[in-house]
mmCIF file of C-alpha atoms in Angstrom:
data_model
loop_
_atom_site.group_PDB
_atom_site.id
_atom_site.type_symbol
_atom_site.label_atom_id
_atom_site.label_comp_id
_atom_site.label_asym_id
_atom_site.label_seq_id
_atom_site.Cartn_x
_atom_site.Cartn_y
_atom_site.Cartn_z
ATOM 1 C CA UNK A 1 22.375 -7.417 6.487
ATOM 2 C CA UNK A 2 19.822 -8.904 4.158
ATOM 3 C CA UNK A 3 22.657 -8.537 1.564
ATOM 4 C CA UNK A 4 25.306 -10.426 3.148
ATOM 5 C CA UNK A 5 22.636 -13.708 3.790
ATOM 6 C CA UNK A 6 22.329 -13.567 0.516
ATOM 7 C CA UNK A 7 26.015 -13.779 -0.416
ATOM 8 C CA UNK A 8 26.336 -16.450 2.306
ATOM 9 C CA UNK A 9 23.532 -18.708 0.592
ATOM 10 C CA UNK A 10 25.029 -17.806 -2.824
ATOM 11 C CA UNK A 11 28.641 -19.477 -0.953
ATOM 12 C CA UNK A 12 26.787 -22.231 0.506
ATOM 13 C CA UNK A 13 25.232 -23.078 -2.806
ATOM 14 C CA UNK A 14 28.433 -22.719 -4.865
ATOM 15 C CA UNK A 15 30.696 -24.938 -2.456
ATOM 16 C CA UNK A 16 28.175 -27.653 -2.959
ATOM 17 C CA UNK A 17 28.811 -27.803 -6.654
ATOM 18 C CA UNK A 18 32.411 -27.255 -6.786
ATOM 19 C CA UNK A 19 32.136 -30.707 -4.757
ATOM 20 C CA UNK A 20 30.343 -32.338 -7.303
ATOM 21 C CA UNK A 21 32.678 -31.798 -10.057
ATOM 22 C CA UNK A 22 31.953 -32.098 -13.850
ATOM 23 C CA UNK A 23 29.964 -35.439 -13.490
ATOM 24 C CA UNK A 24 27.403 -33.715 -11.186
ATOM 25 C CA UNK A 25 24.974 -32.476 -13.659
ATOM 26 C CA UNK A 26 25.478 -29.230 -12.658
ATOM 27 C CA UNK A 27 27.711 -26.551 -14.751
ATOM 28 C CA UNK A 28 29.271 -24.320 -12.232
ATOM 29 C CA UNK A 29 28.063 -21.318 -14.480
ATOM 30 C CA UNK A 30 24.575 -21.795 -14.295
ATOM 31 C CA UNK A 31 25.037 -21.934 -10.294
ATOM 32 C CA UNK A 32 26.823 -18.554 -10.868
ATOM 33 C CA UNK A 33 23.785 -16.846 -12.876
ATOM 34 C CA UNK A 34 21.170 -18.315 -10.367
ATOM 35 C CA UNK A 35 23.132 -16.685 -7.690
ATOM 36 C CA UNK A 36 23.637 -13.632 -9.666
ATOM 37 C CA UNK A 37 20.054 -13.392 -10.175
ATOM 38 C CA UNK A 38 19.041 -13.863 -6.752
ATOM 39 C CA UNK A 39 21.365 -11.505 -5.436
ATOM 40 C CA UNK A 40 19.851 -8.845 -7.953
ATOM 41 C CA UNK A 41 16.366 -9.811 -6.606
ATOM 42 C CA UNK A 42 17.492 -8.937 -3.215
ATOM 43 C CA UNK A 43 19.201 -5.502 -4.365
ATOM 44 C CA UNK A 44 15.542 -4.497 -5.883
ATOM 45 C CA UNK A 45 13.405 -5.673 -2.914
ATOM 46 C CA UNK A 46 15.768 -3.565 -0.699
ATOM 47 C CA UNK A 47 15.136 -0.438 -3.225
ATOM 48 C CA UNK A 48 11.453 -1.252 -2.589
ATOM 49 C CA UNK A 49 11.734 -0.891 1.455
ATOM 50 C CA UNK A 50 13.668 2.187 1.445
ATOM 51 C CA UNK A 51 12.143 4.346 4.292
ATOM 52 C CA UNK A 52 12.977 7.812 4.093
ATOM 53 C CA UNK A 53 14.171 10.198 6.739
ATOM 54 C CA UNK A 54 10.989 12.901 7.295
ATOM 55 C CA UNK A 55 11.555 15.126 10.226
ATOM 56 C CA UNK A 56 10.740 18.935 10.935
ATOM 57 C CA UNK A 57 10.807 21.448 13.627
ATOM 58 C CA UNK A 58 10.450 25.442 13.507
ATOM 59 C CA UNK A 59 9.754 28.169 15.818
ATOM 60 C CA UNK A 60 7.299 30.876 14.608
ATOM 61 C CA UNK A 61 10.062 33.345 14.578
ATOM 62 C CA UNK A 62 13.505 34.402 15.391
ATOM 63 C CA UNK A 63 13.058 37.994 16.540
ATOM 64 C CA UNK A 64 10.068 37.363 18.672
ATOM 65 C CA UNK A 65 6.483 39.421 19.395
ATOM 66 C CA UNK A 66 2.912 38.841 18.623
ATOM 67 C CA UNK A 67 1.198 37.729 15.038
ATOM 68 C CA UNK A 68 -2.306 39.093 15.235
ATOM 69 C CA UNK A 69 -5.031 39.395 15.316
ATOM 70 C CA UNK A 70 -6.218 39.092 11.983
ATOM 71 C CA UNK A 71 -9.849 40.125 10.790
ATOM 72 C CA UNK A 72 -9.719 36.335 8.303
ATOM 73 C CA UNK A 73 -8.127 32.776 9.087
ATOM 74 C CA UNK A 74 -4.674 33.124 8.636
ATOM 75 C CA UNK A 75 -1.860 30.348 7.566
ATOM 76 C CA UNK A 76 0.749 30.463 10.194
ATOM 77 C CA UNK A 77 4.268 30.490 8.778
ATOM 78 C CA UNK A 78 7.264 29.157 11.130
ATOM 79 C CA UNK A 79 10.278 30.578 9.967
ATOM 80 C CA UNK A 80 12.811 29.584 12.621
ATOM 81 C CA UNK A 81 13.693 26.195 11.104
ATOM 82 C CA UNK A 82 16.001 24.047 13.501
ATOM 83 C CA UNK A 83 15.493 20.759 11.811
ATOM 84 C CA UNK A 84 14.139 19.890 8.116
ATOM 85 C CA UNK A 85 15.274 16.410 7.673
ATOM 86 C CA UNK A 86 13.635 15.548 4.084
ATOM 87 C CA UNK A 87 13.296 19.232 3.061
ATOM 88 C CA UNK A 88 9.203 18.360 3.392
ATOM 89 C CA UNK A 89 8.370 21.722 5.300
ATOM 90 C CA UNK A 90 8.321 24.616 3.433
ATOM 91 C CA UNK A 91 9.748 28.267 5.633
ATOM 92 C CA UNK A 92 8.270 29.938 2.945
ATOM 93 C CA UNK A 93 4.791 28.957 2.917
ATOM 94 C CA UNK A 94 4.631 27.172 6.151
ATOM 95 C CA UNK A 95 3.477 24.053 4.591
ATOM 96 C CA UNK A 96 4.651 20.043 4.853
ATOM 97 C CA UNK A 97 3.994 18.319 1.824
ATOM 98 C CA UNK A 98 4.319 14.582 2.960
ATOM 99 C CA UNK A 99 6.449 13.204 0.450
ATOM 100 C CA UNK A 100 5.283 9.615 1.206
ATOM 101 C CA UNK A 101 2.243 7.551 2.167
ATOM 102 C CA UNK A 102 2.359 6.752 5.755
ATOM 103 C CA UNK A 103 1.677 7.315 9.273
ATOM 104 C CA UNK A 104 3.335 10.862 10.523
ATOM 105 C CA UNK A 105 3.409 12.436 14.424
ATOM 106 C CA UNK A 106 2.539 16.231 14.610
ATOM 107 C CA UNK A 107 2.879 18.731 17.492
ATOM 108 C CA UNK A 108 2.671 22.408 17.909
ATOM 109 C CA UNK A 109 2.743 24.834 20.829
ATOM 110 C CA UNK A 110 1.708 28.329 20.836
ATOM 111 C CA UNK A 111 2.166 31.161 23.573
ATOM 112 C CA UNK A 112 0.102 34.426 23.800
ATOM 113 C CA UNK A 113 2.359 35.991 26.655
ATOM 114 C CA UNK A 114 -0.881 37.745 28.380
ATOM 115 C CA UNK A 115 -2.752 36.046 31.213
ATOM 116 C CA UNK A 116 -6.215 37.495 29.796
ATOM 117 C CA UNK A 117 -6.145 36.488 26.270
ATOM 118 C CA UNK A 118 -7.952 32.946 24.831
ATOM 119 C CA UNK A 119 -6.119 31.910 22.319
ATOM 120 C CA UNK A 120 -6.713 28.957 19.594
ATOM 121 C CA UNK A 121 -5.253 28.060 16.391
ATOM 122 C CA UNK A 122 -5.627 24.297 14.708
ATOM 123 C CA UNK A 123 -3.781 22.355 12.579
ATOM 124 C CA UNK A 124 -5.142 21.688 9.086
ATOM 125 C CA UNK A 125 -4.665 18.624 6.420
ATOM 126 C CA UNK A 126 -5.956 19.442 3.154
ATOM 127 C CA UNK A 127 -7.911 22.384 3.879
ATOM 128 C CA UNK A 128 -9.615 20.735 6.991
ATOM 129 C CA UNK A 129 -9.146 21.103 10.428
ATOM 130 C CA UNK A 130 -8.196 18.080 12.729
ATOM 131 C CA UNK A 131 -6.560 18.572 15.662
ATOM 132 C CA UNK A 132 -5.309 20.642 18.372
ATOM 133 C CA UNK A 133 -1.640 20.357 19.985
ATOM 134 C CA UNK A 134 -1.157 17.027 18.742
ATOM 135 C CA UNK A 135 -1.852 13.940 16.784
ATOM 136 C CA UNK A 136 -1.001 10.927 14.710
ATOM 137 C CA UNK A 137 -1.886 11.281 11.123
ATOM 138 C CA UNK A 138 -2.293 8.605 8.635
ATOM 139 C CA UNK A 139 -1.020 10.831 5.112
ATOM 140 C CA UNK A 140 -0.950 9.912 1.316
ATOM 141 C CA UNK A 141 1.631 11.426 -0.736
ATOM 142 C CA UNK A 142 1.183 14.943 -1.546
ATOM 143 C CA UNK A 143 -0.965 15.803 1.727
ATOM 144 C CA UNK A 144 -0.731 19.077 2.884
ATOM 145 C CA UNK A 145 -0.179 19.644 6.802
ATOM 146 C CA UNK A 146 0.009 23.584 8.116
ATOM 147 C CA UNK A 147 -1.467 25.590 10.983
ATOM 148 C CA UNK A 148 -3.815 28.600 10.866
ATOM 149 C CA UNK A 149 -4.791 31.467 13.629
ATOM 150 C CA UNK A 150 -8.068 32.001 13.592
ATOM 151 C CA UNK A 151 -9.826 35.713 13.103
ATOM 152 C CA UNK A 152 -8.915 37.692 16.217
ATOM 153 C CA UNK A 153 -7.084 35.699 17.774
ATOM 154 C CA UNK A 154 -2.998 36.413 18.076
ATOM 155 C CA UNK A 155 0.054 34.609 19.042
ATOM 156 C CA UNK A 156 3.434 35.259 20.414
ATOM 157 C CA UNK A 157 6.704 33.957 19.876
ATOM 158 C CA UNK A 158 10.707 34.606 20.529
ATOM 159 C CA UNK A 159 14.273 32.990 20.451
ATOM 160 C CA UNK A 160 13.040 30.700 23.374
ATOM 161 C CA UNK A 161 10.731 29.167 20.052
ATOM 162 C CA UNK A 162 7.482 29.040 22.983
ATOM 163 C CA UNK A 163 5.136 28.901 19.526
ATOM 164 C CA UNK A 164 6.572 26.019 17.249
ATOM 165 C CA UNK A 165 5.344 23.141 14.804
ATOM 166 C CA UNK A 166 6.942 20.266 14.040
ATOM 167 C CA UNK A 167 6.349 16.671 12.909
ATOM 168 C CA UNK A 168 7.997 12.933 11.511
ATOM 169 C CA UNK A 169 7.144 9.754 9.786
ATOM 170 C CA UNK A 170 6.709 6.959 12.180
ATOM 171 C CA UNK A 171 6.475 4.263 9.375
ATOM 172 C CA UNK A 172 5.259 4.369 5.399
#
C-alpha cells in the first residue's frame, strides 16, 4: 500500500515537470533521481517495519498416558506439535525462544485424569516462574519460555490434547 502511494506521488511530481519544458529550471533527470531516492527510502522503511509471524500449539504427547510424578522439578516437552509458524518452539527441548522483542501471549492446559489428585505446573521465563494458565508477556529477543512440572506431581495427555502449550506474538 505504501509502495503504491509512493508511486502515485512520484508520477504526480513527474507530470508537473514535463509541463515546464526545458525553461522550467528543473531537469527531468533530477526529478527521476529524486523519485527513485524516495522509493528506495520507502522500501528501506518497510524492511524495518517487517513483523514476523510467530505462533505455536503443541500437545504433550500423541500416544497418551501419564507423565510423572518425578522426584525433582521436570521440564515438560510437548512433542505433538500441531502448529509452529516461525519455528520458535522446539519439540526436542520443549523451549520457546523469542525470535524478536515484543508482547507474546502464552496459554497452557493440563489434566490429571483422576479426581483425587491435585495438579500443579508453571510457565517459566528465563528460569523464573511467571504464571499459571495464560498470560501476556513482554519478551526480549532470545528470552526462553517453557513449562515445568513440580516434583511429586503428574500430568496426563492423549490424542485429544488435554495438556497443551501454545503461544503467539501479538506485536513487536
